[in-house]
Amino acid sequence: MATTFADLEARVRGLESRAQRTEEDVTAIVTTVIETREDVRWLKRAVQALLDQAGITLEPDEHEDG
């Protein structure tokens, strides 16, 4: 059975729809990663402030990236 132009159009619309959903999903993932990274930075600063206030010193983790 030959593929009609209408069939091809429907396939293209389906692919465009999937591409749009994928783009939205990737955007949501990137946003979550950025927000999480900012939360971790805040938590690190808060924990460090608590440690400093309590006079507790920790050795730096050799695997820590700063």
Backbone as a ProteinNet text record, in pm:
[ID]
protein_1_A
[PRIMARY]
MATTFADLEARVRGLESRAQRTEEDVTAIVTTVIETREDVRWLKRAVQALLDQAGITLEPDEHEDG
[TERTIARY]
83.5	0	88.6	59.8	139.3	106.6	209.2	191.7	139.2	33.5	-25.3	34.4	12	58.6	-6	-131.8	-202	-137.8	-96.5	-28.1	103.8	177.2	304.6	283.5	180.7	149.9	117.4	40.4	3.6	128.1	217.9	343	426.6	436	513.4	453	320.5	254.9	283.9	280.4	312.2	454.7	548.4	688.4	709.6	642.9	654.1	600.6	491	431.5	526.6	585.9	681.4	804.2	851.3	967.6	936	816.8	775.6	771.5	713	706.5	846.7	933.8	1071.8	1141.7	1123.3	1184.3	1133.2	1003.9	946.8	1002.5	1017.2	1072.2	1217	1296.1	1437.1	1446.8	1363.4	1362.8	1330.1	1232	1195.3	1309.8	1377.6	1490.5	1603.5	1638.5	1746	1710.7	1586.9	1542.5	1555	1515.1	1524.9	1670.3	1758.4	1900.4	1957	1923.6	1973.1	1920.2	1791.2	1732.8	1795.8	1818	1878.4	2021	2095.2	2233	2235.4	2141.7	2133.8	2095.5	2003.7	1965.4	2084.6	2163.1	2279.5	2380.7	2402.6	2494.9	2447.6	2317.4	2262.4	2280.9	2249.5	2262.7	2407	2502	2642.8	2683	2636.9	2668.2	2603.3	2478.9	2409.3	2477.1	2515.3	2583.3	2718	2790.1	2919.2	2903.2	2799.7	2774.9	2745.7	2666.6	2637.9	2763.6	2846	2971	3062.4	3073.1	3157	3107.3	2976.5	2917.9	2946.3	2945.8	2970.5	3119.5	3204.2	3348.4	3397.3	3324.6	3360.6	3432	3547.2	3623.2	3628.9	3601.3	3607.8	3720.8	3784	3885.7	3815.6	3874.1	3811.8	3807.8	3702	3686.7	3776.3	3861.7	3954.5	3884	3757.3	3681.5	3589.5	3585.2	3495.5	3545.3	3450.2	3486.7	3478.6	3463.7	3465.5	3333.6
-117	0	124.2	216	338.1	435.2	507.8	609.9	735.7	787.2	907.7	1031.9	1144.5	1271.5	1298	1263.4	1282.5	1197.7	1075.4	989.7	1052.6	1104.7	1169.4	1293.4	1371.1	1488.8	1449.4	1343.8	1297	1252	1182.7	1139.4	1259.4	1358.7	1478.8	1549.5	1562.4	1626.2	1547.9	1416.1	1333.1	1353.4	1359.6	1381.7	1520.7	1619.9	1756	1762.3	1692.2	1689.1	1622.2	1510.4	1442.5	1528.5	1596.9	1684.4	1797	1852.8	1958.9	1908.2	1789.8	1732.3	1704.1	1654.4	1627	1755.7	1860.7	1989.7	2040.3	2027.9	2070.5	1986.8	1856.6	1768.8	1805.5	1828.8	1864.4	1998.2	2092.9	2222.6	2204.7	2121.1	2095.9	2028.9	1936.5	1867.8	1966	2048.1	2145.1	2243.7	2290	2382.5	2317.8	2192.1	2120.5	2105.6	2073.7	2059.1	2191.8	2300.9	2432.3	2467.4	2445.5	2475.5	2389.6	2263	2171.9	2214.9	2253.3	2298.9	2422.4	2514.5	2633.8	2597.2	2501.2	2455.7	2394.1	2315.2	2251.3	2357.3	2457.7	2565.3	2634	2663.9	2729.6	2640.3	2511.6	2418.8	2408.2	2405.1	2398.7	2521.5	2639.9	2762.8	2760.7	2713.3	2708.4	2611.8	2495.3	2397.1	2451.9	2517.5	2574.2	2680.8	2762.5	2865.4	2801.2	2694.2	2624	2561.5	2502.6	2443.6	2551.1	2663.7	2773.5	2824.3	2839.9	2889.3	2794.3	2665	2564.3	2540.3	2603.3	2584.9	2450.8	2393.7	2262.1	2280.7	2214.5	2220	2080.2	2071.3	1943.5	1946.9	1834.8	1824	1827.5	1898.1	1901.1	1762.7	1737.6	1611.4	1617.3	1519.9	1521.5	1510.8	1464.9	1451.4	1570.3	1663.8	1778	1868.7	1917.8	2003.1	2151.6	2185.7	2326	2373.3
0	0	0	-85.4	-99.1	14.4	55.8	157.9	91.9	147.6	89.3	154.3	89.5	143.1	279.4	293.1	420.4	530.5	496	593.5	637.4	540.6	572.9	659.5	628.2	709	853.2	868.4	1002.4	1079.1	1011.1	1074.9	1117.4	1029.9	1061.4	1182.2	1185.7	1300.7	1428.9	1418.6	1535.3	1582.4	1487.6	1522.7	1581.7	1525.6	1578.9	1721.6	1745.8	1879.1	1978.4	1937.9	2025	2050.2	1947.1	1962.5	2061.2	2053	2145.3	2288.9	2308.9	2444.1	2497	2410.2	2451.2	2491.7	2413.5	2446	2581.7	2605.2	2733.5	2848.7	2826.8	2930.7	2961.6	2857.7	2877.1	2951.5	2914.3	2982.5	3130.6	3160.8	3300.1	3376.5	3313.4	3377.9	3405.5	3306.7	3324.6	3435.3	3437	3542	3679.3	3690.5	3817.7	3860.9	3768.3	3801	3852.1	3785.2	3826.4	3964.9	3988.5	4119.4	4228.1	4197.9	4295.5	4327	4224.8	4245.3	4335.2	4313.4	4398	4541.3	4556.8	4691.1	4763.6	4693.1	4753.5	4796.7	4713.5	4751.6	4878.2	4886.3	5004.8	5127	5112.2	5224.7	5271.8	5178.6	5215.8	5297	5252.8	5326.6	5465.4	5472.7	5600.9	5697	5648.2	5733.1	5777.5	5688.2	5724.4	5831.9	5820.2	5921.7	6057	6057.5	6182.9	6242.4	6157.3	6204.8	6262.2	6191.5	6239	6374	6386.3	6510.6	6626	6597.1	6700.4	6721.2	6640.5	6653.8	6603.8	6510.7	6456.2	6323.4	6310.6	6186.5	6126.7	5999	5927.8	5827.3	5808.7	5704.1	5568	5472.2	5339.4	5276.6	5204.4	5132.1	5010.3	4990.9	4878.2	4744	4744.6	4619.8	4592.8	4686.9	4673.6	4562	4482.9	4370.3	4404.3	4527.9	4568.7	4597.9
[MASK]
++++++++++++++++++++++++++++++++++++++++++++++++++++++++++++++++++

